[in-house]
Amino acid sequence: MASTSVSRVVPASPQQVWDLIGGFDALPDWLPYIPESTALEGGRVRRLTNPDGDAIVERLVSFDEAGRHYSYAILEAPFPVTGYLSTLRVHPVAGRDDVAEVQWSGRFTPDGVTDAEAENLFAGIYRDGLDALHQALSA
């Protein structure tokens, strides 16, 4: 099993960040890579579409409003991994109420690629996503 994690401090309070990213169906609100999300099964599953038209289907595994984090599993995607489980988490920054740290992490089993290749793929996705979040919050 391989894993990766990326964190970024963003220019908004933890609650403001969570208000933007905390909805399981909210990715199109801040992540340009995902222009479309459709909630299924009462919001427990999301069907995402990327700019190439590829479908990514994910299931919400856990959700903690008070702790400002949720975890999800990939059910269907064009990625070379199986057993994917990811967590998106918002942390306060000690002594600051105008910024938050966002951590996006995942673990998975590479399928047809090395651990390093799969880790680099998702580290890039998480890094690009958190950069997009920073831009959305800076606007």
PDB file of C-alpha atoms in Angstrom:
ATOM      1  CA  MET A   1       0.000   0.000   0.000  1.00  0.00           C
ATOM      2  CA  ALA A   2       1.277   3.453  -0.938  1.00  0.00           C
ATOM      3  CA  SER A   3       0.292   6.823   0.505  1.00  0.00           C
ATOM      4  CA  THR A   4       0.845  10.536   0.131  1.00  0.00           C
ATOM      5  CA  SER A   5      -0.208  13.717   1.876  1.00  0.00           C
ATOM      6  CA  VAL A   6      -0.070  17.407   0.940  1.00  0.00           C
ATOM      7  CA  SER A   7      -0.822  20.394   3.197  1.00  0.00           C
ATOM      8  CA  ARG A   8      -1.256  24.069   2.443  1.00  0.00           C
ATOM      9  CA  VAL A   9      -2.034  27.135   4.525  1.00  0.00           C
ATOM     10  CA  VAL A  10      -4.849  29.115   2.910  1.00  0.00           C
ATOM     11  CA  PRO A  11      -6.043  32.704   3.497  1.00  0.00           C
ATOM     12  CA  ALA A  12      -9.347  32.127   5.309  1.00  0.00           C
ATOM     13  CA  SER A  13     -10.575  30.980   8.707  1.00  0.00           C
ATOM     14  CA  PRO A  14     -11.059  27.237   9.228  1.00  0.00           C
ATOM     15  CA  GLN A  15     -14.846  27.717   9.164  1.00  0.00           C
ATOM     16  CA  GLN A  16     -14.742  29.749   5.941  1.00  0.00           C
ATOM     17  CA  VAL A  17     -12.613  27.047   4.321  1.00  0.00           C
ATOM     18  CA  TRP A  18     -14.897  24.279   5.565  1.00  0.00           C
ATOM     19  CA  ASP A  19     -17.957  26.193   4.323  1.00  0.00           C
ATOM     20  CA  LEU A  20     -16.415  26.098   0.831  1.00  0.00           C
ATOM     21  CA  ILE A  21     -14.948  22.586   0.712  1.00  0.00           C
ATOM     22  CA  GLY A  22     -16.888  20.653   3.359  1.00  0.00           C
ATOM     23  CA  GLY A  23     -19.788  19.646   1.166  1.00  0.00           C
ATOM     24  CA  PHE A  24     -19.061  16.276  -0.403  1.00  0.00           C
ATOM     25  CA  ASP A  25     -20.556  17.520  -3.677  1.00  0.00           C
ATOM     26  CA  ALA A  26     -18.688  20.883  -3.577  1.00  0.00           C
ATOM     27  CA  LEU A  27     -15.554  20.122  -5.634  1.00  0.00           C
ATOM     28  CA  PRO A  28     -16.674  22.186  -8.688  1.00  0.00           C
ATOM     29  CA  ASP A  29     -16.941  25.224  -6.374  1.00  0.00           C
ATOM     30  CA  TRP A  30     -13.155  25.348  -5.912  1.00  0.00           C
ATOM     31  CA  LEU A  31     -11.432  22.707  -8.036  1.00  0.00           C
ATOM     32  CA  PRO A  32     -11.170  23.581 -11.766  1.00  0.00           C
ATOM     33  CA  TYR A  33     -10.130  19.984 -12.594  1.00  0.00           C
ATOM     34  CA  ILE A  34     -13.670  18.923 -11.632  1.00  0.00           C
ATOM     35  CA  PRO A  35     -16.179  21.086 -13.514  1.00  0.00           C
ATOM     36  CA  GLU A  36     -19.142  18.821 -12.741  1.00  0.00           C
ATOM     37  CA  SER A  37     -20.339  16.778  -9.764  1.00  0.00           C
ATOM     38  CA  THR A  38     -23.597  14.880  -9.448  1.00  0.00           C
ATOM     39  CA  ALA A  39     -24.782  13.706  -6.036  1.00  0.00           C
ATOM     40  CA  LEU A  40     -26.167  10.162  -5.946  1.00  0.00           C
ATOM     41  CA  GLU A  41     -27.564   7.888  -3.239  1.00  0.00           C
ATOM     42  CA  GLY A  42     -28.720  10.777  -1.070  1.00  0.00           C
ATOM     43  CA  GLY A  43     -25.378  12.548  -1.313  1.00  0.00           C
ATOM     44  CA  ARG A  44     -23.283   9.565  -0.176  1.00  0.00           C
ATOM     45  CA  VAL A  45     -21.870   9.061  -3.693  1.00  0.00           C
ATOM     46  CA  ARG A  46     -20.619  11.687  -6.130  1.00  0.00           C
ATOM     47  CA  ARG A  47     -20.093  11.231  -9.847  1.00  0.00           C
ATOM     48  CA  LEU A  48     -17.430  13.655 -11.015  1.00  0.00           C
ATOM     49  CA  THR A  49     -16.458  14.571 -14.533  1.00  0.00           C
ATOM     50  CA  ASN A  50     -12.997  15.886 -15.394  1.00  0.00           C
ATOM     51  CA  PRO A  51     -12.243  18.192 -18.366  1.00  0.00           C
ATOM     52  CA  ASP A  52     -11.497  15.153 -20.569  1.00  0.00           C
ATOM     53  CA  GLY A  53     -14.971  13.780 -19.860  1.00  0.00           C
ATOM     54  CA  ASP A  54     -13.683  10.912 -17.715  1.00  0.00           C
ATOM     55  CA  ALA A  55     -15.988   9.780 -14.904  1.00  0.00           C
ATOM     56  CA  ILE A  56     -14.765   9.491 -11.339  1.00  0.00           C
ATOM     57  CA  VAL A  57     -17.205   7.913  -8.885  1.00  0.00           C
ATOM     58  CA  GLU A  58     -16.497   8.267  -5.172  1.00  0.00           C
ATOM     59  CA  ARG A  59     -18.295   7.146  -2.008  1.00  0.00           C
ATOM     60  CA  LEU A  60     -18.311   9.135   1.223  1.00  0.00           C
ATOM     61  CA  VAL A  61     -16.877   6.869   3.928  1.00  0.00           C
ATOM     62  CA  SER A  62     -16.881   9.203   6.936  1.00  0.00           C
ATOM     63  CA  PHE A  63     -17.894  12.791   7.604  1.00  0.00           C
ATOM     64  CA  ASP A  64     -17.140  14.898  10.685  1.00  0.00           C
ATOM     65  CA  GLU A  65     -18.682  18.383  10.586  1.00  0.00           C
ATOM     66  CA  ALA A  66     -17.274  19.414  13.991  1.00  0.00           C
ATOM     67  CA  GLY A  67     -13.815  18.060  13.164  1.00  0.00           C
ATOM     68  CA  ARG A  68     -13.971  19.556   9.648  1.00  0.00           C
ATOM     69  CA  HIS A  69     -12.938  16.467   7.690  1.00  0.00           C
ATOM     70  CA  TYR A  70     -14.333  13.741   5.493  1.00  0.00           C
ATOM     71  CA  SER A  71     -12.977  10.566   3.919  1.00  0.00           C
ATOM     72  CA  TYR A  72     -13.968   8.971   0.646  1.00  0.00           C
ATOM     73  CA  ALA A  73     -13.182   5.933  -1.476  1.00  0.00           C
ATOM     74  CA  ILE A  74     -12.881   5.783  -5.253  1.00  0.00           C
ATOM     75  CA  LEU A  75     -15.310   3.326  -6.820  1.00  0.00           C
ATOM     76  CA  GLU A  76     -14.488   4.091 -10.469  1.00  0.00           C
ATOM     77  CA  ALA A  77     -11.737   6.254 -11.987  1.00  0.00           C
ATOM     78  CA  PRO A  78      -9.083   6.349 -14.714  1.00  0.00           C
ATOM     79  CA  PHE A  79      -6.297   6.096 -12.106  1.00  0.00           C
ATOM     80  CA  PRO A  80      -3.816   3.190 -11.863  1.00  0.00           C
ATOM     81  CA  VAL A  81      -4.719   2.267  -8.277  1.00  0.00           C
ATOM     82  CA  THR A  82      -7.132   0.110  -6.293  1.00  0.00           C
ATOM     83  CA  GLY A  83      -8.289   0.386  -2.697  1.00  0.00           C
ATOM     84  CA  TYR A  84      -8.086   4.199  -2.757  1.00  0.00           C
ATOM     85  CA  LEU A  85      -9.110   5.988   0.453  1.00  0.00           C
ATOM     86  CA  SER A  86      -8.585   9.720   0.880  1.00  0.00           C
ATOM     87  CA  THR A  87      -9.214  12.335   3.580  1.00  0.00           C
ATOM     88  CA  LEU A  88      -9.690  16.077   3.198  1.00  0.00           C
ATOM     89  CA  ARG A  89      -9.168  17.905   6.509  1.00  0.00           C
ATOM     90  CA  VAL A  90      -9.186  21.545   7.674  1.00  0.00           C
ATOM     91  CA  HIS A  91      -7.000  22.454  10.673  1.00  0.00           C
ATOM     92  CA  PRO A  92      -6.808  25.703  12.638  1.00  0.00           C
ATOM     93  CA  VAL A  93      -3.407  27.415  12.772  1.00  0.00           C
ATOM     94  CA  ALA A  94      -2.319  28.196  16.337  1.00  0.00           C
ATOM     95  CA  GLY A  95      -2.629  31.875  17.180  1.00  0.00           C
ATOM     96  CA  ARG A  96      -4.309  32.756  13.869  1.00  0.00           C
ATOM     97  CA  ASP A  97      -7.985  33.008  13.022  1.00  0.00           C
ATOM     98  CA  ASP A  98      -7.496  34.407   9.514  1.00  0.00           C
ATOM     99  CA  VAL A  99      -5.803  31.336   7.994  1.00  0.00           C
ATOM    100  CA  ALA A 100      -6.278  27.568   8.005  1.00  0.00           C
ATOM    101  CA  GLU A 101      -4.218  24.550   7.059  1.00  0.00           C
ATOM    102  CA  VAL A 102      -5.820  22.113   4.647  1.00  0.00           C
ATOM    103  CA  GLN A 103      -4.480  18.579   4.418  1.00  0.00           C
ATOM    104  CA  TRP A 104      -5.376  16.190   1.593  1.00  0.00           C
ATOM    105  CA  SER A 105      -4.075  12.665   2.024  1.00  0.00           C
ATOM    106  CA  GLY A 106      -4.652   9.288   0.491  1.00  0.00           C
ATOM    107  CA  ARG A 107      -3.609   5.657   0.586  1.00  0.00           C
ATOM    108  CA  PHE A 108      -3.978   3.177  -2.227  1.00  0.00           C
ATOM    109  CA  THR A 109      -2.540   0.111  -3.901  1.00  0.00           C
ATOM    110  CA  PRO A 110      -0.758   0.851  -7.198  1.00  0.00           C
ATOM    111  CA  ASP A 111      -2.003  -1.187 -10.161  1.00  0.00           C
ATOM    112  CA  GLY A 112       0.482  -1.450 -13.028  1.00  0.00           C
ATOM    113  CA  VAL A 113       2.686   1.378 -11.728  1.00  0.00           C
ATOM    114  CA  THR A 114       5.244   1.685  -8.942  1.00  0.00           C
ATOM    115  CA  ASP A 115       4.434   3.018  -5.477  1.00  0.00           C
ATOM    116  CA  ALA A 116       6.451   6.140  -6.292  1.00  0.00           C
ATOM    117  CA  GLU A 117       4.577   6.733  -9.566  1.00  0.00           C
ATOM    118  CA  ALA A 118       1.181   6.440  -7.856  1.00  0.00           C
ATOM    119  CA  GLU A 119       2.308   8.617  -4.931  1.00  0.00           C
ATOM    120  CA  ASN A 120       3.621  11.279  -7.316  1.00  0.00           C
ATOM    121  CA  LEU A 121       0.358  11.219  -9.302  1.00  0.00           C
ATOM    122  CA  PHE A 122      -1.794  11.877  -6.241  1.00  0.00           C
ATOM    123  CA  ALA A 123       0.668  14.297  -4.637  1.00  0.00           C
ATOM    124  CA  GLY A 124       0.382  16.341  -7.832  1.00  0.00           C
ATOM    125  CA  ILE A 125      -3.427  16.168  -7.831  1.00  0.00           C
ATOM    126  CA  TYR A 126      -3.571  17.196  -4.162  1.00  0.00           C
ATOM    127  CA  ARG A 127      -0.988  19.970  -4.617  1.00  0.00           C
ATOM    128  CA  ASP A 128      -2.777  21.379  -7.688  1.00  0.00           C
ATOM    129  CA  GLY A 129      -6.095  21.145  -5.854  1.00  0.00           C
ATOM    130  CA  LEU A 130      -4.826  22.996  -2.798  1.00  0.00           C
ATOM    131  CA  ASP A 131      -3.242  25.636  -5.042  1.00  0.00           C
ATOM    132  CA  ALA A 132      -6.666  26.094  -6.701  1.00  0.00           C
ATOM    133  CA  LEU A 133      -8.280  26.346  -3.268  1.00  0.00           C
ATOM    134  CA  HIS A 134      -5.770  29.016  -2.251  1.00  0.00           C
ATOM    135  CA  GLN A 135      -6.601  30.968  -5.426  1.00  0.00           C
ATOM    136  CA  ALA A 136     -10.360  30.627  -4.842  1.00  0.00           C
ATOM    137  CA  LEU A 137     -10.002  31.947  -1.304  1.00  0.00           C
ATOM    138  CA  SER A 138      -7.714  34.800  -2.404  1.00  0.00           C
ATOM    139  CA  ALA A 139     -10.203  36.148  -4.956  1.00  0.00           C
TER     140      ALA A 139
END
